[in-house]
PDB file of C-alpha atoms and ligand atoms in Angstrom:
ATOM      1  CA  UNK A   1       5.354  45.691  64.716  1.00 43.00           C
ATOM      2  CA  UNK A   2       2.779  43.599  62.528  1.00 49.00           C
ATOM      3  CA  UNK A   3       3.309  40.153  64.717  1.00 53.00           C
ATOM      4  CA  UNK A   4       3.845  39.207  68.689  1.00 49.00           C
ATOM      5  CA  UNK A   5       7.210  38.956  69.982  1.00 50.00           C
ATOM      6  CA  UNK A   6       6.562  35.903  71.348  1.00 57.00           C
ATOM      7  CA  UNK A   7       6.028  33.955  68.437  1.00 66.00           C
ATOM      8  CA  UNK A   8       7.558  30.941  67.843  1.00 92.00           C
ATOM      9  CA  UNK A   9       7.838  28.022  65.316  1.00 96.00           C
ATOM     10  CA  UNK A  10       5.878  24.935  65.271  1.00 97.00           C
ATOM     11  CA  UNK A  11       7.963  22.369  63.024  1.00 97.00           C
ATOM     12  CA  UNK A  12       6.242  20.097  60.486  1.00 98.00           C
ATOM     13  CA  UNK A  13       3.335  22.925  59.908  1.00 98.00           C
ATOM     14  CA  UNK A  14       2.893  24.972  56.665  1.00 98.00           C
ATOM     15  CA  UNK A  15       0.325  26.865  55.513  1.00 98.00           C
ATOM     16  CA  UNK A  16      -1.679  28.000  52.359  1.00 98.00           C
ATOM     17  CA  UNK A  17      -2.332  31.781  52.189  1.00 98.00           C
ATOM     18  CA  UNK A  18      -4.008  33.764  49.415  1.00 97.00           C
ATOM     19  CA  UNK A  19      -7.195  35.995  48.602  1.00 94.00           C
ATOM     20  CA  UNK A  20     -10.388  34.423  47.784  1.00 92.00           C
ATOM     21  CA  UNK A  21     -10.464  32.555  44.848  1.00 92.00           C
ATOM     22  CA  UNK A  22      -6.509  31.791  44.399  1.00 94.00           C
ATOM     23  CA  UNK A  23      -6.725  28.114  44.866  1.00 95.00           C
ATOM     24  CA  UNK A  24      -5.412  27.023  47.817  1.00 97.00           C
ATOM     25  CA  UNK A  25      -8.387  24.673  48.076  1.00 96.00           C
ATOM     26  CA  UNK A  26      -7.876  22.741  44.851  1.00 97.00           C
ATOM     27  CA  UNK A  27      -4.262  22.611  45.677  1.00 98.00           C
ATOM     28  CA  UNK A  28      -4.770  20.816  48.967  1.00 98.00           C
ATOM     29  CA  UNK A  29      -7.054  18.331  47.127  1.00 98.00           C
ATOM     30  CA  UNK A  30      -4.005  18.036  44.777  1.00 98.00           C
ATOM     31  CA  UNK A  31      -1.453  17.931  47.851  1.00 98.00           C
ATOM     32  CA  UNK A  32      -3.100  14.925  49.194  1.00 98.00           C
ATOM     33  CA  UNK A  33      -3.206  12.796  46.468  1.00 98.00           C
ATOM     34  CA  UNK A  34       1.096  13.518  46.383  1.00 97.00           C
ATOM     35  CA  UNK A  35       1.633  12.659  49.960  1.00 97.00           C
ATOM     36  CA  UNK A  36      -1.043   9.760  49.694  1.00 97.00           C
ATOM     37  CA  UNK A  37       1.188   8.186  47.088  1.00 96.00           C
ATOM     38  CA  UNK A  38       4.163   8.189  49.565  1.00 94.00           C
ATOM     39  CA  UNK A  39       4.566   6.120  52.485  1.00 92.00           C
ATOM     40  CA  UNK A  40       5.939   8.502  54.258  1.00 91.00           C
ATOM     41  CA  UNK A  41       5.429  11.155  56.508  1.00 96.00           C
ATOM     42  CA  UNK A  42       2.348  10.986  58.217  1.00 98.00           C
ATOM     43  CA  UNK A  43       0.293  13.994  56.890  1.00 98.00           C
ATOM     44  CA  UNK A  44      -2.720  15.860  58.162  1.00 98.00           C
ATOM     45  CA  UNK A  45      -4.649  18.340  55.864  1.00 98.00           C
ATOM     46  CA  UNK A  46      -6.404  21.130  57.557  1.00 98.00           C
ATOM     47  CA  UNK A  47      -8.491  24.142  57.296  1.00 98.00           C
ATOM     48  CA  UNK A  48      -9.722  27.445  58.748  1.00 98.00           C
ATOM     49  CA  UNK A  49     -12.696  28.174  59.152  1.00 98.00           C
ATOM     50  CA  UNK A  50     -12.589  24.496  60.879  1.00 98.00           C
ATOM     51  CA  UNK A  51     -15.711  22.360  60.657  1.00 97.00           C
ATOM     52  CA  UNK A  52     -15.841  22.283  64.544  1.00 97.00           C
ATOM     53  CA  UNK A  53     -18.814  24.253  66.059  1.00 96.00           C
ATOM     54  CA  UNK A  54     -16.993  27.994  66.207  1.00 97.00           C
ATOM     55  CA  UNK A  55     -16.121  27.241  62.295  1.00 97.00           C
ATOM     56  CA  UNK A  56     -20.025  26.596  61.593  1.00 95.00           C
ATOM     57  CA  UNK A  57     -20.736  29.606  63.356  1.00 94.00           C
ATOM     58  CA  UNK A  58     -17.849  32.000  61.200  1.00 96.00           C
ATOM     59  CA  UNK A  59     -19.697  30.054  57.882  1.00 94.00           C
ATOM     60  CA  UNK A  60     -22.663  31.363  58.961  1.00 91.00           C
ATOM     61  CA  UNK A  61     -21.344  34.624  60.013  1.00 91.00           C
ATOM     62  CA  UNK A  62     -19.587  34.887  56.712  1.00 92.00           C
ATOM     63  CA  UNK A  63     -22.506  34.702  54.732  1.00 88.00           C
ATOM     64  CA  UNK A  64     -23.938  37.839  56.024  1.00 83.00           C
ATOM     65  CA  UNK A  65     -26.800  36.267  58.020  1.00 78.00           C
ATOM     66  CA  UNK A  66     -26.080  37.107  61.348  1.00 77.00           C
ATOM     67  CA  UNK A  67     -25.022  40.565  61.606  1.00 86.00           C
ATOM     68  CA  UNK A  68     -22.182  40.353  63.838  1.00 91.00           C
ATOM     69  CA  UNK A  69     -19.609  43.157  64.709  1.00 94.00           C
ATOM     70  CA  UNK A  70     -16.405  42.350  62.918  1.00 94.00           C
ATOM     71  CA  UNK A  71     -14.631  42.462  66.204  1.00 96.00           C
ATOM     72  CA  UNK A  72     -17.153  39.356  66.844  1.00 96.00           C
ATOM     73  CA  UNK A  73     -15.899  37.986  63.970  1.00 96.00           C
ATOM     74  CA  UNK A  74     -12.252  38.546  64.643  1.00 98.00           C
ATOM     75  CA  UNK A  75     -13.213  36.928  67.753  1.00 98.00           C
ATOM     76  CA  UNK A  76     -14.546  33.771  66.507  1.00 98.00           C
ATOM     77  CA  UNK A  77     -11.534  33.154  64.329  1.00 98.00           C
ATOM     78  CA  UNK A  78      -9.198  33.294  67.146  1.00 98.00           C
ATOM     79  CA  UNK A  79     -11.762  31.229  69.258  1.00 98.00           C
ATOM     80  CA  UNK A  80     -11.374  28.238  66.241  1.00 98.00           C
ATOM     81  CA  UNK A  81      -7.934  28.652  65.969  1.00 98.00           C
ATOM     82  CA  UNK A  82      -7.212  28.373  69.402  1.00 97.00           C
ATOM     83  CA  UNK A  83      -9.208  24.668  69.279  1.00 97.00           C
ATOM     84  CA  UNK A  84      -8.090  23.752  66.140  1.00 98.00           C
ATOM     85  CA  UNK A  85      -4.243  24.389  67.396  1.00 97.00           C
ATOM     86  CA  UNK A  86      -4.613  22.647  71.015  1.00 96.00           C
ATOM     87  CA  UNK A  87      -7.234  20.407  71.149  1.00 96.00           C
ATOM     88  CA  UNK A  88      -6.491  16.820  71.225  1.00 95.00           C
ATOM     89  CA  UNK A  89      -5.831  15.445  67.574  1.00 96.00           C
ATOM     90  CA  UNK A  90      -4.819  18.972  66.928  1.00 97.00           C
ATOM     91  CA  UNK A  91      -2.374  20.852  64.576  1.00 98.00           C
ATOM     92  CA  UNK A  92       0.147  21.244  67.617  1.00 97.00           C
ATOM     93  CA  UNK A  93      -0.300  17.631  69.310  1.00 97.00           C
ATOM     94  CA  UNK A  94       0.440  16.142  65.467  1.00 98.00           C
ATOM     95  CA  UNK A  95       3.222  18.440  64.523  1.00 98.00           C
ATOM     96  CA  UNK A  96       4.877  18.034  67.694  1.00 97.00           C
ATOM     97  CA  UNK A  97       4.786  13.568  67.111  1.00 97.00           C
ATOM     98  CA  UNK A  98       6.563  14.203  63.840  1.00 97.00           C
ATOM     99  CA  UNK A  99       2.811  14.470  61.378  1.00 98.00           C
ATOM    100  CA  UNK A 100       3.606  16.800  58.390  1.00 98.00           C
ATOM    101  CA  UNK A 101       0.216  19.336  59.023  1.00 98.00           C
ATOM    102  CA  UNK A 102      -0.837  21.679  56.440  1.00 98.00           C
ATOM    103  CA  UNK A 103      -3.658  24.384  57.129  1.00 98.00           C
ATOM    104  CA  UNK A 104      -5.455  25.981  54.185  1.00 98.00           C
ATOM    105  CA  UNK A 105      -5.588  29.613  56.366  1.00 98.00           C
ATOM    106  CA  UNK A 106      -4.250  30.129  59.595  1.00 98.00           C
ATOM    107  CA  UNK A 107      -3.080  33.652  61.295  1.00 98.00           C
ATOM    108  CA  UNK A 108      -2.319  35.818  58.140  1.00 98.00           C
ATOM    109  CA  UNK A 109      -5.846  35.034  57.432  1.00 98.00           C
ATOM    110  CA  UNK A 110      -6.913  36.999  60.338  1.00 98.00           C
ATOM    111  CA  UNK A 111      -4.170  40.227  60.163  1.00 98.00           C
ATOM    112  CA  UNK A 112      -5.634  40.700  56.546  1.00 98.00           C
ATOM    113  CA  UNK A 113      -9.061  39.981  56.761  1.00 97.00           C
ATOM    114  CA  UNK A 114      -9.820  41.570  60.205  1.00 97.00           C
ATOM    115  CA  UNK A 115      -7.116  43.509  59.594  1.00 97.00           C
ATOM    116  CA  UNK A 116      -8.789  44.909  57.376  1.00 96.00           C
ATOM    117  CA  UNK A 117     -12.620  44.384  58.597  1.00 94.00           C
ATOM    118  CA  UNK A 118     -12.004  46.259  62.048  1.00 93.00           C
ATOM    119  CA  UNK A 119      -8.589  47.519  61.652  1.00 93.00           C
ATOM    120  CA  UNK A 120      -4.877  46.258  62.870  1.00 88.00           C
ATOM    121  CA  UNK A 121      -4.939  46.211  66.689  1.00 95.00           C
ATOM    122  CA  UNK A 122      -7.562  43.455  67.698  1.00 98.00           C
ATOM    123  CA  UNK A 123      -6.439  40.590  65.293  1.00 98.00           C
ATOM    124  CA  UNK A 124      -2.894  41.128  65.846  1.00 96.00           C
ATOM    125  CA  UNK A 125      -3.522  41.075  69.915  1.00 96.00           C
ATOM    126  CA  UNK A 126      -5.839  37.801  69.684  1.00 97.00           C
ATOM    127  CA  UNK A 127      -3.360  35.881  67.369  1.00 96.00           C
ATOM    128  CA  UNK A 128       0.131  36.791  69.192  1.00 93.00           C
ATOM    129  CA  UNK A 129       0.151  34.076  71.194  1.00 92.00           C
ATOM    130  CA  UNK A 130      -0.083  31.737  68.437  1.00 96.00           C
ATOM    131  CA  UNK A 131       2.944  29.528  66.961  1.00 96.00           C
ATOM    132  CA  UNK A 132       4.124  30.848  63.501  1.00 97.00           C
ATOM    133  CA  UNK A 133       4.249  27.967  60.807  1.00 98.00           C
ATOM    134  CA  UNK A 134       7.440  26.495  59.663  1.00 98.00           C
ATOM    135  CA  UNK A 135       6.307  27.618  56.358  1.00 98.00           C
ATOM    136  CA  UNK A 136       4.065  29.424  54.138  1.00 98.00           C
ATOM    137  CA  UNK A 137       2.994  29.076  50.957  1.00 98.00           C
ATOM    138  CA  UNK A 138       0.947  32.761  49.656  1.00 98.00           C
ATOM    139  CA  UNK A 139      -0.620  31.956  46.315  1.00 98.00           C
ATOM    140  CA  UNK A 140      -0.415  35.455  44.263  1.00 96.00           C
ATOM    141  CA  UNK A 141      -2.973  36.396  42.117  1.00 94.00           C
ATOM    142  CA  UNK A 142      -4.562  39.663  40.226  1.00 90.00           C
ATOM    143  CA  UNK A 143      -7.796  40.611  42.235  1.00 85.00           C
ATOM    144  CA  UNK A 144      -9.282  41.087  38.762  1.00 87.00           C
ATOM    145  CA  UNK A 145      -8.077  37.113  38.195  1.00 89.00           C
ATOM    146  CA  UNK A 146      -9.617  35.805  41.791  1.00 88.00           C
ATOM    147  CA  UNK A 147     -12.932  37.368  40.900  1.00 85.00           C
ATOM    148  CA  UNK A 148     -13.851  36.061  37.899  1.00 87.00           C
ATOM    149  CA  UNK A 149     -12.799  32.490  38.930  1.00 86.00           C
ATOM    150  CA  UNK A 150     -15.644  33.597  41.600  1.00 84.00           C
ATOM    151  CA  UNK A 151     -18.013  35.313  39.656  1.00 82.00           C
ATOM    152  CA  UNK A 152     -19.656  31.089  39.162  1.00 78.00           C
ATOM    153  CA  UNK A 153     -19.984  30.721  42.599  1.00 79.00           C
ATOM    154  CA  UNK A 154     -23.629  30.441  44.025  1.00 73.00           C
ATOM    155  CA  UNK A 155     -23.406  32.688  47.420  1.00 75.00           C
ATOM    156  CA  UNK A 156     -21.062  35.439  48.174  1.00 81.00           C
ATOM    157  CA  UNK A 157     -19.162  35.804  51.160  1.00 86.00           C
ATOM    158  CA  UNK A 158     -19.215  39.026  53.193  1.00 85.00           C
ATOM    159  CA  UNK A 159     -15.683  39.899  52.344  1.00 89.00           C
ATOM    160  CA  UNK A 160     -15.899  38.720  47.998  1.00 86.00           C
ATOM    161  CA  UNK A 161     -16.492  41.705  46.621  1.00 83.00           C
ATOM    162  CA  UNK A 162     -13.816  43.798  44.317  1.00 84.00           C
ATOM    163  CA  UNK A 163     -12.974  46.745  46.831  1.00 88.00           C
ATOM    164  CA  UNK A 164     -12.142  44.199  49.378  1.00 91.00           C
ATOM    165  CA  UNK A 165     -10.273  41.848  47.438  1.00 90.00           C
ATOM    166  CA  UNK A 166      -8.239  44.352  45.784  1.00 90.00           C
ATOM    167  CA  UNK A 167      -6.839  44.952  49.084  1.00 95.00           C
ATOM    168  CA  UNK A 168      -6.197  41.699  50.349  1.00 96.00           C
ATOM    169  CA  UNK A 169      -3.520  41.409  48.253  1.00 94.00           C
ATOM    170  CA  UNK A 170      -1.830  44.475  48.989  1.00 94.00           C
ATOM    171  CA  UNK A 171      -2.194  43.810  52.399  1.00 97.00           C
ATOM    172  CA  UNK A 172      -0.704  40.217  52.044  1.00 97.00           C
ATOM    173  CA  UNK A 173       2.366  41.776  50.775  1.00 96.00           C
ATOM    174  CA  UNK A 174       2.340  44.378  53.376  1.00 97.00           C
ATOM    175  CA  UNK A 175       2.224  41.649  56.246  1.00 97.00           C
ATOM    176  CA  UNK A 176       4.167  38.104  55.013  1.00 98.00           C
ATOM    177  CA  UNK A 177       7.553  39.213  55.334  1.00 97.00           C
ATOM    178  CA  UNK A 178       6.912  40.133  58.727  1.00 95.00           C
ATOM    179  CA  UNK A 179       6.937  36.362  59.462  1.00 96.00           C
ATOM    180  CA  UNK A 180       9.942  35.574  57.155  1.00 95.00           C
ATOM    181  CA  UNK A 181      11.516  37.953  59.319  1.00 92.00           C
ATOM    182  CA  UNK A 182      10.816  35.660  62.525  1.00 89.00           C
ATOM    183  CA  UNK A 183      12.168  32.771  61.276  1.00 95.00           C
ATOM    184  CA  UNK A 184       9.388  31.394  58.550  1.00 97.00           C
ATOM    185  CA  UNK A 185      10.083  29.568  55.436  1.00 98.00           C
ATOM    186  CA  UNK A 186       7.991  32.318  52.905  1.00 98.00           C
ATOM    187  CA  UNK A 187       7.271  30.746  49.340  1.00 98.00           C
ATOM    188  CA  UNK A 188       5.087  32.895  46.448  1.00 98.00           C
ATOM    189  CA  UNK A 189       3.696  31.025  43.892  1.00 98.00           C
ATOM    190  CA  UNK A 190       2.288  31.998  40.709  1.00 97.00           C
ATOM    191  CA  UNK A 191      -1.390  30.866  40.803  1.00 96.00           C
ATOM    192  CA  UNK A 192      -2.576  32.358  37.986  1.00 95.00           C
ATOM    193  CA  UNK A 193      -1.405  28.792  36.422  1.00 95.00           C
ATOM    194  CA  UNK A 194      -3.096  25.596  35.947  1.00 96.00           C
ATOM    195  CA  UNK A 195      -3.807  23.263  38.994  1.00 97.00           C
ATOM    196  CA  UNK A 196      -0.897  21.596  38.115  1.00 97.00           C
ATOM    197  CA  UNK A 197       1.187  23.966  37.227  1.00 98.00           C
ATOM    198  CA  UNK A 198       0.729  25.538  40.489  1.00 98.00           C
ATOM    199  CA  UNK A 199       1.164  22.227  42.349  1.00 98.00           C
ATOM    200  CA  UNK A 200       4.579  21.704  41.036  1.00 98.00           C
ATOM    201  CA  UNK A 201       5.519  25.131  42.421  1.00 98.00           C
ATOM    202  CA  UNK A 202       3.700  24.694  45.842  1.00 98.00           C
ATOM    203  CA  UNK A 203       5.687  21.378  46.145  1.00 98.00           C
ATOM    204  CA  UNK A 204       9.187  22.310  45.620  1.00 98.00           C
ATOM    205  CA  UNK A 205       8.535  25.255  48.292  1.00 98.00           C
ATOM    206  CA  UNK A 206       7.057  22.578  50.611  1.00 98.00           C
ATOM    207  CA  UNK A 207      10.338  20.086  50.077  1.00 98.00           C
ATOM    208  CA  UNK A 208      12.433  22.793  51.661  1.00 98.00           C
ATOM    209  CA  UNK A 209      10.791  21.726  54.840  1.00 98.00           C
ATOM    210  CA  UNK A 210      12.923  18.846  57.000  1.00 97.00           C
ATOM    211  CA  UNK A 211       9.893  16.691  57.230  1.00 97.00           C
ATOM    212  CA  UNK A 212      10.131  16.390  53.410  1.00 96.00           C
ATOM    213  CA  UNK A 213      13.784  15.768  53.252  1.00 88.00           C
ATOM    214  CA  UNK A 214      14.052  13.206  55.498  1.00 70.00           C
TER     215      UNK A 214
HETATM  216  P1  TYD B   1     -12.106  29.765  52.673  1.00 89.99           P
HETATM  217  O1  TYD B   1     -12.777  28.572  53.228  1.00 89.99           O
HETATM  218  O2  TYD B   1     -10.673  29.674  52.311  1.00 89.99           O
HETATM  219  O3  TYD B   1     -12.901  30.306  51.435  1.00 89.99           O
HETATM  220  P2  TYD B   1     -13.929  29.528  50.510  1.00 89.99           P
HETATM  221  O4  TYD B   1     -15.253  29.685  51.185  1.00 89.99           O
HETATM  222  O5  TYD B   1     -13.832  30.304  49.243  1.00 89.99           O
HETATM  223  O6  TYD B   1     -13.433  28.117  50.383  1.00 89.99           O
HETATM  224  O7  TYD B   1     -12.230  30.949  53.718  1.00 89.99           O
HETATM  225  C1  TYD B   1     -13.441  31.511  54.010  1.00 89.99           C
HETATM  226  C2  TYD B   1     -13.292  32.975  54.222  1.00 89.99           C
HETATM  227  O8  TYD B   1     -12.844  33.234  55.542  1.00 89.99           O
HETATM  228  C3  TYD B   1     -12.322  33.691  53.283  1.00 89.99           C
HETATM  229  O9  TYD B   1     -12.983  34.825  52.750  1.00 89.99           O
HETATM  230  C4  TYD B   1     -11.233  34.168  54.209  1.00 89.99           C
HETATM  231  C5  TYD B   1     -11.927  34.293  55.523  1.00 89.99           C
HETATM  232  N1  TYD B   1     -11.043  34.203  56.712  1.00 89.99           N
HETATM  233  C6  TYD B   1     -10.889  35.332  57.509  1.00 89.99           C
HETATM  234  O10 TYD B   1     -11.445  36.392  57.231  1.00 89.99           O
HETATM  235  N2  TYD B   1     -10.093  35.243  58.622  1.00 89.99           N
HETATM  236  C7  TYD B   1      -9.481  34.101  58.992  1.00 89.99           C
HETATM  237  O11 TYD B   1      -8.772  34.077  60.032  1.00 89.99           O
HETATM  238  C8  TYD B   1      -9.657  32.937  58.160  1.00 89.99           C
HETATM  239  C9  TYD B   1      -9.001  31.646  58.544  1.00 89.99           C
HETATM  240  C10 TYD B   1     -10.447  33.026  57.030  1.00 89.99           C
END
């Protein structure tokens, strides 16, 4: 079993998943300018790492600095999560009043990152207790593709380098369905195109959630 029994839904929350360098950042910039252009629903755009003080503490763990076990690290995700789920103003208390929230990362995140930093076990026991999202949206792209969109960036993170990356994918794959199977939406979009390209597809999977019907 790759996910808790337990799980269940939270309505009215999606999420962006990919490997590094697939976009789901520039497609939440693009996401908000759509949903700002509509009166309605009420939207929230998040991310993981948060900016809260566990997320500054992952950044700096992620750039290679502090030297942490990854079980630390798989730790400290968990830790943010669990904040940025059920603290006040949080993904659940805004989902649950009828907000449409959308998280760029969220669980998968952790069963392919840690999952494959420290192996299966540890993420999948700290994140079972955590709702699924209504819906995901995995942005699928070459390893070969993601890294040379990267190759600009200033400072590499402990996990962008080709070995790893090649197997995020994989793993992606591997894991996903395992959340279709539990009852969430599961969209894969082609993000080798351009922004907007890719922002037409990520919106017709997000319209097949009831928030964006109504
Ligand atoms: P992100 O902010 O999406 O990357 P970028 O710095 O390119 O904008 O995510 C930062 C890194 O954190 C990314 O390599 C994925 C990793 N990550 C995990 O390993 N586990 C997690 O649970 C999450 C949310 C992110």
């Amino acid at each position: 079993m790759i996910y808790g029994r337990s799980m269940k839904i939270l309505r009215n929350f999606a999420v962006f998943e990919g490997c590094d360098g697939s976009g789901t950042t520039t497609q939440m910039g693009l996401l908000r300018k759509r949903l700002q252009a509509r009166s309605s629903p009420p939207f929230f755009l998040t991310s993981e790492p948060t900016d809260g003080p566990i997320g500054r503490l992952i950044r700096s763990a992620l750039g290679g600095d502090a030297g942490l076990a990854p079980e630390t690290v798989a730790r400290l995700f968990a830790a943010d999560r669990g904040e940025h789920l059920f603290a006040s103003g949080g993904i659940a208390e805004r989902a649950g009043r009828g907000e449409l929230v959308v998280s760029d990362r969220y669980v998968p995140s952790s069963l392919v990152y840690q999952g494959l930093a420290c192996g299966g076990d540890l993420p999948r026991i700290l994140n079972e207790d955590f709702p699924a999202p209504e819906l995901i949206v995995f942005f699928d792209l070459e390893s070969e593709t993601a890294l040379e969109r990267m190759k600009n960036r200033e400072k590499r993170e402990i996990y962008e380098y080709p070995e790893f990356q090649a197997r995020v994918g994989e793993s992606y794959r591997r894991i996903l369905p395992s959340f279709r199977d539990r009852g969430t939406l599961l969209f894969t979009v082609n993000a080798s195109g351009s922004p907007e390209e890719v922002a037409g597809e990520v919106w017709r999977a997000l319209s097949h959630m009831p928030i964006l019907k109504a």
